[in-house]
Amino acid sequence: MVKRYTSYIDGKWVDTKRTFTVINPATGDVIAEVSKCGTEELGRAVCSAKQAFPAWADLGPGERAALLNKWADILERRAPEFAELETRQTGKPIIMTETFDIPFSIDNLRFFASAARVLPGMATMEYVPGHQSSIRREPLGVIGLISPWNYPMNMGVWKLGPALAAGNTVVIKPSSITPLTTLEMARAAEEAGIPAGVLNVITGPGQTVGDALVRHPDVRMISLTGDTETGKRIMTQAASTVKKLHLELGGKAPFVIFADADIEAAIQGAAMGGFINSGQDCTAATRIYVEASIYEEFVQRFVNRIERVRVGLPMNRQTEMGSLISFDHRDKVEGYVQRAVANGAKIAAGGKRPEHPDLANGAYFLPTVIVNATQDSEIVQQEVFGPVLVVLPFETEEQAVELANDTPFGLAASVWTKDVFKANRMSAKIQAGTVWINDHITIVSEMPHGGYKQSGFGKDMSIYALEDYTQIKHVMIEMNGKVYKDWHYMR
Ligand code: NAD
C-alpha cells in the first residue's frame, strides 16, 4: 500500500502536488509518496515559525514541558506503529527500532521537557560595585533543523527536543530517503496541542529546500546532522547571514584493544559497535586497533563471531542486521571494499552481498572485516558508513594514540583494557567527543554527544544541547542613580 504524505506548515497539512517516493530498501518496494516542497513552501514555513515564536517563547518552561510530555505520551502510545514505520523506511531490524530508536527518542524528548525547567547559569550579583549583573538565556527565534537518514526519528528528536524546550520555533527538513517518522511525529505534536507554526516539517531535496532554509535571513540558527562534506557546504551557505551553526558530522571511530583486555567482551563489543544499524552509525567502531601480541588470535575469533551475525529481513524478529539504506549506498559501500582489495588489503569476512533468495531484492551487504590495510589508505581514513570495519595491529600505547587520532574525524572512540591507569591516559589523549572504556556505542539522554575536529561542533543530548539552542544576554543595572560612574574620565 503506497500511502500519501504531505508536508506540515503553519499547523496545516500541505499537498504540494509534486511528489517523491520513499522506498523500503529491504524489499525494493515503494512505500510512500511524499509532497516535494519548493522555496515557496519553505518561505511560508519560516514565516509561520516567525509568527509563532513570541507566544511560544513567552510560555513558562513548565507549560512548554507539559506540551512536550503530552507529545511524548502520544509517541509512546503509538510506539509499535513508529517502530514498524522506521523499520520499513530504513531497513533496520524491528528488534532495534522497538528497543532503541523509538523508546530512546521518547526518553530524549522527556529529558528535554524536564531540562527546560532547570537551566543553570551564573549567579546574579555585583561583579562591578554598584552594578547588578544578571544573565538571561534566551531562545534564538526560528531554527532550521536538517536531519539524516540513519536514525530518522532519533536524530529529529535530538534537535526538536532542545530547540523547542528552549522556546524556539522550528522548521525541520528530514532526509528525503526517510521523512515518514518525522511527519508522523508532527502529527503527534498537532494532537498534543503544540500550537500551529511552532513545528513545521518541510520535505524535499537538500540542494533546494535545505539550501533555502540555510540561506533564509529569518532563520537564526541551523542544526545539521549529516556528512562532513554537507557540513562544509552549509558553513559556506550560512556565511552570508552569519548564522549560528550546530554541526554533527561524520565519524571513523577507533576501537583500541590492549592485550590485557577481556578479549571476549572486546569481540562482542566490536561486533555490536561495528555492525549496529548495518554500520550506518556515525560512532560505529570502524577502526579496530589490536595490540600486536593478540592480533592473530583476535582476528580469528572475531571472524568466527561475525559469521554468526544474523542478516535477514528486518521484520523478522530473529534478524540482527537488516539492509543498507538504499541500493546506491550499498553500491558505494561495495566500491570502498573493492578499492581496498585492489590496494592490497584482504577480506577476512564478508565483502559481498548475501546469497539468500529472500534478500535478493534488498540493498544488503554482509558484515565485512578487512585486514592488511595501511593506515593511510582510503578504507582506514574515510567514512564508509556501512558494515565494513578494518582491523590493524599496534605495538605500543603511544602508537595506539597516534593511530587512533590519525583521521580528520573525532566523534567517538573506545579503549579496551583492565589497566585503570592506561584507560585514563588514553581517554585524555584521544581526540574525540566521547571515549568509552570497555564499551562502545552506549548513550544516554543526560550525557552529551558531539564531535571534535571535522566531526563538527555543538552537542546533542544533555544540558549542553539545551544551552546550544539558546543565546546568552548580559543585563547590567546601575543601582545608585549616579550620574558620574567611577570609570568616567569625561567629567
Ligand atoms: P547527508 O549530509 O547526505 O544529508 C543530511 C541532510 O542534509 C539531509 O536532510 C539532506 O537532504 C540535507 N542536505 C544535503 N545537502 C544539503 C545542502 N546543500 N543544504 C542543506 N541541506 C542539505 O547525510 P546522510 O547521508 O543523510 O547521513 C549520513 C551522514 O550523517 C554520515 O556522514 C554520518 O556520519 C552523519 N551522521 C552524524 C551524526 C553525528 O551525531 N555526528 C549522527 C548521524 C549521522
XYZ file of C-alpha atoms and ligand atoms in Angstrom:
535
model
C 0.000 0.000 0.000
C 1.513 3.308 -1.078
C 0.469 5.998 1.376
C 0.485 9.708 0.508
C 2.201 12.066 2.968
C 2.030 15.852 2.871
C 4.229 18.460 4.493
C 3.225 20.307 7.683
C 3.226 24.106 7.515
C 1.603 26.506 9.983
C -0.480 23.727 11.528
C -1.858 22.571 8.163
C -1.108 19.510 6.030
C 0.010 20.910 2.694
C -0.133 18.897 -0.512
C 2.312 20.466 -2.957
C 1.067 18.238 -5.839
C 4.707 17.447 -6.770
C 5.875 14.270 -5.026
C 8.830 11.985 -4.449
C 8.772 8.329 -3.409
C 10.078 6.528 -0.340
C 11.379 3.003 -0.857
C 11.736 0.134 1.599
C 15.407 -0.720 0.989
C 14.982 -4.237 2.362
C 12.488 -5.192 -0.354
C 12.751 -2.527 -3.049
C 9.020 -1.712 -2.675
C 7.697 1.847 -2.914
C 6.027 2.505 0.456
C 5.052 6.173 0.285
C 4.655 9.260 -1.863
C 5.618 12.497 -0.183
C 4.991 16.136 -1.104
C 8.047 17.789 -2.575
C 8.352 21.328 -1.243
C 9.988 24.207 -3.043
C 11.265 27.563 -1.885
C 7.726 28.997 -1.794
C 6.577 26.428 0.804
C 9.849 26.886 2.685
C 9.199 30.639 2.857
C 5.715 30.028 4.268
C 7.072 27.623 6.871
C 9.706 30.114 8.050
C 7.115 32.890 8.128
C 4.725 30.807 10.255
C 7.561 29.852 12.640
C 8.485 33.529 12.946
C 4.890 34.487 13.765
C 4.531 31.648 16.289
C 7.799 32.489 18.067
C 6.801 35.281 20.514
C 3.897 33.354 22.051
C 5.875 30.101 22.295
C 8.881 31.850 23.826
C 6.627 33.606 26.332
C 5.220 30.362 27.714
C 6.742 29.371 31.035
C 9.151 26.424 30.809
C 6.636 24.367 32.794
C 3.954 24.994 30.173
C 6.302 24.054 27.324
C 7.413 20.981 29.282
C 3.777 19.891 29.758
C 3.171 20.066 25.998
C 6.395 18.188 25.203
C 5.487 15.483 27.738
C 1.994 15.181 26.248
C 3.657 14.783 22.850
C 5.929 12.072 24.297
C 2.842 10.295 25.750
C 1.261 10.141 22.287
C 4.500 8.845 20.747
C 4.622 6.199 23.475
C 1.054 5.140 22.779
C 1.912 4.841 19.070
C 5.371 3.282 19.628
C 4.718 -0.054 17.845
C 3.451 1.798 14.755
C 6.512 4.103 14.800
C 8.867 1.127 15.147
C 7.364 -0.577 12.125
C 7.394 2.609 10.026
C 11.018 3.326 10.948
C 11.979 -0.232 10.043
C 10.167 -0.045 6.714
C 11.776 3.204 5.608
C 15.317 2.339 6.789
C 15.636 -1.456 6.507
C 16.876 -1.739 10.106
C 15.742 -4.693 12.254
C 12.442 -4.374 14.089
C 14.143 -5.557 17.296
C 16.310 -2.453 17.066
C 13.584 0.111 16.354
C 11.406 -1.396 19.117
C 14.122 -1.461 21.750
C 16.265 1.504 20.770
C 15.152 4.039 18.118
C 11.646 4.685 19.385
C 11.961 4.355 23.201
C 15.223 6.297 23.213
C 13.655 9.113 21.159
C 10.779 9.322 23.645
C 13.171 9.322 26.607
C 15.149 12.110 24.975
C 12.054 14.236 24.496
C 11.100 13.735 28.146
C 14.639 14.662 29.215
C 14.434 17.996 27.347
C 10.944 18.667 28.723
C 12.453 18.421 32.230
C 15.751 20.148 31.443
C 13.908 23.232 30.131
C 12.897 23.910 33.750
C 16.370 23.821 35.302
C 18.679 25.846 33.039
C 21.852 26.517 35.067
C 23.854 29.739 34.954
C 25.953 32.309 36.828
C 24.599 33.973 39.943
C 23.082 37.442 39.675
C 25.362 39.773 41.665
C 27.513 42.896 41.721
C 30.556 41.989 39.640
C 31.174 45.769 39.356
C 30.378 47.518 42.677
C 27.035 49.310 42.450
C 26.013 47.441 39.308
C 23.921 44.337 39.361
C 24.627 41.853 36.560
C 22.364 39.026 35.561
C 22.369 36.511 32.759
C 19.380 35.808 30.596
C 19.379 32.678 28.495
C 17.031 33.336 25.603
C 15.794 31.390 22.614
C 17.157 32.489 19.247
C 13.929 32.574 17.228
C 13.386 30.379 14.172
C 15.786 27.442 13.928
C 16.291 25.276 10.831
C 16.815 21.593 11.626
C 18.250 19.274 8.949
C 18.342 15.575 9.774
C 19.928 12.466 8.182
C 18.532 9.054 7.269
C 20.383 6.725 9.644
C 18.269 7.303 12.795
C 15.481 9.469 11.375
C 13.251 9.760 14.444
C 16.090 9.827 16.930
C 18.098 12.486 15.092
C 14.892 14.505 14.680
C 14.198 14.412 18.422
C 17.822 15.264 19.279
C 17.139 18.578 17.513
C 13.431 19.169 18.123
C 13.705 18.424 21.857
C 16.256 21.086 22.864
C 15.165 23.633 20.228
C 11.511 23.622 21.312
C 12.199 23.187 25.035
C 14.341 26.332 24.939
C 11.479 28.336 23.407
C 12.495 28.437 19.734
C 10.186 27.625 16.857
C 11.438 25.327 14.119
C 11.370 24.243 10.503
C 12.671 20.692 10.211
C 13.781 19.144 6.928
C 14.200 15.373 7.245
C 16.231 13.364 4.761
C 14.198 12.677 1.608
C 15.101 8.994 1.977
C 13.386 8.734 5.385
C 10.853 11.543 6.022
C 7.976 9.380 7.301
C 8.539 9.152 11.065
C 9.295 12.898 11.241
C 5.947 13.606 9.548
C 4.165 11.230 11.932
C 5.903 12.961 14.857
C 4.430 16.245 13.617
C 1.001 14.612 13.559
C 1.503 13.583 17.186
C 2.664 17.128 18.053
C -0.506 18.504 16.496
C -2.591 16.083 18.582
C -0.656 17.115 21.705
C -1.709 20.728 21.119
C 1.655 22.195 20.146
C 0.481 25.457 18.526
C 0.416 25.977 14.754
C 3.711 27.308 13.393
C 5.845 26.151 16.319
C 6.894 22.991 14.461
C 6.902 22.881 10.659
C 8.052 19.974 8.501
C 9.364 20.710 5.027
C 10.010 17.733 2.752
C 12.226 17.850 -0.299
C 15.800 17.823 -1.546
C 18.668 19.238 0.496
C 20.094 21.055 -2.520
C 16.923 23.161 -2.970
C 14.749 23.458 0.165
C 17.640 22.605 2.521
C 19.761 25.249 0.842
C 16.934 27.826 1.003
C 16.449 27.081 4.716
C 20.143 27.659 5.408
C 20.176 30.940 3.466
C 16.885 32.336 4.789
C 17.500 35.656 6.604
C 14.796 34.984 9.236
C 16.365 31.683 10.304
C 18.742 32.387 13.199
C 20.461 29.025 13.517
C 20.942 25.808 11.544
C 21.398 22.459 13.186
C 22.583 19.776 10.770
C 23.371 16.131 11.276
C 24.918 14.759 8.139
C 28.023 14.149 6.117
C 31.136 16.257 6.779
C 31.014 17.474 3.152
C 27.423 18.678 3.673
C 28.588 20.433 6.853
C 31.302 22.272 4.929
C 28.788 23.365 2.280
C 26.369 24.593 4.934
C 29.100 26.637 6.627
C 29.589 28.457 3.328
C 25.852 28.853 2.696
C 25.288 30.198 6.216
C 28.052 32.792 5.994
C 26.017 35.453 4.189
C 23.565 35.712 7.107
C 26.105 34.929 9.892
C 24.019 32.093 11.273
C 24.795 30.152 14.389
C 25.611 26.557 13.416
C 25.370 23.246 15.191
C 27.026 20.525 13.109
C 27.028 16.805 13.888
C 29.052 15.292 11.066
C 30.873 12.114 10.077
C 32.977 9.789 12.181
C 35.509 6.978 11.903
C 35.722 5.708 15.466
C 38.850 3.886 16.655
C 38.384 0.840 18.917
C 41.678 0.165 20.708
C 42.209 -3.267 22.303
C 45.176 -3.815 24.624
C 46.500 -7.321 25.285
C 45.286 -7.221 28.902
C 41.642 -6.632 27.876
C 38.758 -9.058 28.281
C 39.008 -10.336 24.694
C 35.577 -11.944 24.701
C 33.988 -8.617 25.711
C 36.043 -6.768 23.075
C 34.944 -9.215 20.351
C 31.284 -8.806 21.299
C 31.735 -5.003 21.633
C 33.330 -4.728 18.190
C 30.630 -6.888 16.566
C 27.842 -4.819 18.090
C 29.701 -1.497 17.785
C 30.740 -2.099 14.184
C 27.587 -3.609 12.746
C 24.830 -1.817 14.666
C 22.410 -0.323 12.148
C 24.406 -2.076 9.367
C 27.377 0.089 10.348
C 25.442 3.226 9.332
C 26.206 4.879 12.632
C 28.417 7.937 12.998
C 30.040 6.431 16.118
C 30.357 2.894 14.676
C 33.552 1.064 15.618
C 35.232 1.090 12.230
C 38.962 1.013 13.003
C 39.858 -1.860 15.315
C 43.444 -1.468 16.579
C 44.693 -4.583 18.374
C 47.927 -4.919 20.364
C 50.262 -6.994 18.187
C 50.699 -9.872 20.686
C 46.976 -10.788 20.452
C 46.299 -9.601 16.880
C 46.166 -13.033 15.135
C 44.042 -14.590 17.888
C 41.647 -11.617 17.841
C 41.158 -11.673 14.069
C 40.406 -15.384 14.054
C 37.940 -15.260 16.966
C 36.332 -12.067 15.651
C 35.740 -13.584 12.202
C 34.113 -16.607 13.877
C 31.831 -14.247 15.806
C 30.915 -12.256 12.681
C 29.800 -15.373 10.875
C 27.040 -15.749 13.489
C 25.515 -12.283 12.827
C 22.014 -12.949 11.521
C 21.459 -10.870 8.375
C 17.873 -11.004 7.218
C 14.527 -9.397 6.535
C 14.078 -6.549 9.023
C 10.575 -7.530 10.126
C 11.793 -10.998 11.128
C 12.388 -10.923 14.894
C 15.488 -13.127 14.555
C 17.221 -10.591 12.298
C 20.178 -8.761 13.848
C 21.289 -6.859 10.743
C 18.935 -5.642 8.028
C 19.627 -3.951 4.717
C 21.561 -0.797 3.990
C 19.619 2.429 3.417
C 19.491 2.288 -0.393
C 20.814 0.495 -3.443
C 23.013 3.469 -4.309
C 24.511 3.437 -0.851
C 25.101 -0.342 -0.975
C 26.969 0.157 -4.271
C 29.048 2.908 -2.677
C 29.975 0.655 0.262
C 30.824 -2.171 -2.132
C 33.051 0.235 -4.087
C 35.054 1.037 -0.931
C 35.642 -2.685 -0.320
C 36.651 -3.355 -3.933
C 39.123 -0.466 -3.925
C 40.589 -1.619 -0.583
C 41.244 -5.063 -2.073
C 42.698 -3.527 -5.228
C 45.071 -1.576 -2.941
C 46.375 -4.737 -1.247
C 44.003 -5.211 1.715
C 42.400 -8.613 2.349
C 38.826 -9.570 3.176
C 38.747 -11.721 6.326
C 34.935 -11.963 6.441
C 32.007 -10.879 4.259
C 32.962 -8.465 1.491
C 29.933 -9.283 -0.663
C 26.135 -9.347 -0.885
C 24.309 -12.232 0.826
C 23.157 -15.003 -1.492
C 19.903 -15.952 0.251
C 16.994 -15.618 -2.254
C 14.789 -13.827 0.356
C 17.262 -10.962 0.316
C 17.719 -10.717 -3.445
C 15.519 -7.608 -3.855
C 17.018 -5.623 -0.977
C 20.125 -3.454 -0.511
C 22.046 -5.963 1.608
C 25.759 -6.303 2.261
C 27.359 -8.843 4.580
C 29.250 -7.794 7.735
C 32.763 -7.300 6.463
C 36.162 -7.444 8.136
C 39.212 -6.093 6.294
C 42.832 -6.805 7.256
C 46.257 -5.863 5.801
C 45.150 -2.299 5.014
C 47.610 0.543 5.515
C 46.860 3.397 7.900
C 46.908 5.968 5.095
C 44.556 4.019 2.811
C 41.056 5.175 1.894
C 39.360 2.314 3.792
C 41.060 3.423 7.048
C 40.802 7.176 6.551
C 37.322 7.698 5.092
C 33.853 7.114 6.462
C 32.383 4.087 4.627
C 29.123 4.258 6.611
C 28.358 0.590 6.075
C 29.049 -2.811 7.691
C 32.759 -2.666 6.996
C 35.490 -2.498 9.598
C 39.238 -2.672 9.397
C 41.493 -4.499 11.887
C 45.071 -3.257 12.294
C 47.869 -4.113 14.773
C 49.782 -1.700 17.041
C 52.916 -2.129 19.179
C 52.860 0.495 21.958
C 50.449 2.743 23.839
C 51.989 5.817 22.164
C 51.448 4.293 18.749
C 47.843 3.406 19.642
C 47.152 7.075 20.490
C 48.815 8.247 17.300
C 46.836 5.831 15.093
C 43.547 6.497 16.892
C 43.930 10.259 16.286
C 45.151 9.911 12.710
C 41.986 10.742 10.707
C 40.194 14.050 10.099
C 37.324 12.864 12.342
C 36.891 12.957 16.132
C 33.410 11.855 17.103
C 33.899 8.801 19.318
C 36.418 6.151 20.357
C 36.793 3.247 22.749
C 39.630 1.692 24.705
C 39.629 -1.888 25.960
C 41.917 -2.662 28.900
C 41.775 -3.770 32.539
C 44.540 -1.283 33.473
C 42.858 1.745 35.039
C 45.944 3.955 34.584
C 46.195 3.133 30.894
C 42.449 3.691 30.467
C 42.710 7.159 31.994
C 45.788 8.123 29.990
C 44.143 7.007 26.746
C 40.828 8.768 27.445
C 42.716 12.043 27.972
C 44.830 11.717 24.819
C 42.230 10.562 22.301
C 40.751 13.479 20.360
C 37.063 12.599 20.298
C 33.820 13.884 21.781
C 33.133 10.552 23.501
C 35.594 7.950 24.787
C 34.219 4.687 26.122
C 36.273 2.363 28.295
C 35.406 -1.323 27.825
C 32.255 -0.450 25.917
C 31.217 1.164 22.633
C 28.003 2.918 21.458
C 26.112 3.065 24.812
C 24.467 6.508 25.040
C 22.154 8.239 27.496
C 19.971 11.362 27.323
C 21.756 13.084 30.250
C 25.218 12.958 28.642
C 26.484 14.901 25.590
C 27.265 13.554 22.145
C 29.196 15.589 19.590
C 32.365 15.937 17.621
C 35.933 17.087 17.778
C 37.832 18.057 14.599
C 35.920 17.539 11.326
C 33.163 15.610 13.103
C 31.651 19.021 13.848
C 30.769 21.154 16.847
C 27.876 21.584 19.248
C 26.442 18.877 21.475
C 23.377 16.687 21.155
C 21.512 15.409 24.229
C 22.270 16.630 27.782
C 22.041 20.121 29.212
C 24.814 21.198 26.820
C 22.438 20.701 23.877
C 19.799 22.854 25.544
C 22.435 25.556 26.036
C 23.436 25.313 22.359
C 19.881 26.200 21.307
C 19.871 29.390 23.403
C 21.772 32.670 23.346
C 23.153 34.498 26.343
C 22.328 38.065 27.258
C 24.048 40.099 29.971
C 21.746 42.586 31.712
C 23.518 45.165 33.919
C 21.654 47.607 36.198
C 23.337 50.652 37.786
C 21.950 50.562 41.323
C 22.542 54.041 42.798
C 21.421 56.522 40.140
C 24.927 58.077 39.966
C 25.499 60.499 37.093
C 29.284 60.034 37.179
C 30.278 56.374 37.203
C 33.664 55.531 38.719
C 35.286 54.912 35.331
C 34.010 58.113 33.629
C 37.085 60.124 32.669
C 34.946 62.816 30.989
C 33.914 64.995 33.869
P 23.771 13.995 4.161
O 24.809 15.004 4.517
O 23.755 13.482 2.777
O 22.310 14.606 4.412
C 21.926 15.116 5.684
C 20.790 16.107 5.483
O 21.310 17.269 4.840
C 19.657 15.593 4.592
O 18.409 16.002 5.114
C 19.937 16.281 3.264
O 18.782 16.438 2.460
C 20.474 17.620 3.739
N 21.312 18.346 2.776
C 22.167 17.837 1.859
N 22.760 18.830 1.171
C 22.300 19.990 1.667
C 22.532 21.364 1.370
N 23.401 21.740 0.428
N 21.877 22.303 2.078
C 21.020 21.947 3.059
N 20.737 20.655 3.374
C 21.359 19.695 2.687
O 23.902 12.850 5.245
P 23.129 11.461 5.267
O 23.710 10.638 4.152
O 21.663 11.689 5.340
O 23.579 10.878 6.689
C 24.766 10.190 6.875
C 25.838 11.111 7.442
O 25.388 11.670 8.664
C 27.111 10.380 7.781
O 28.231 11.132 7.381
C 27.074 10.274 9.303
O 28.313 10.138 9.928
C 26.401 11.546 9.656
N 25.818 11.444 10.999
C 26.428 12.107 12.021
C 25.904 12.028 13.310
C 26.552 12.757 14.446
O 25.961 12.797 15.525
N 27.729 13.332 14.285
C 24.770 11.253 13.553
C 24.171 10.596 12.485
C 24.700 10.705 11.200
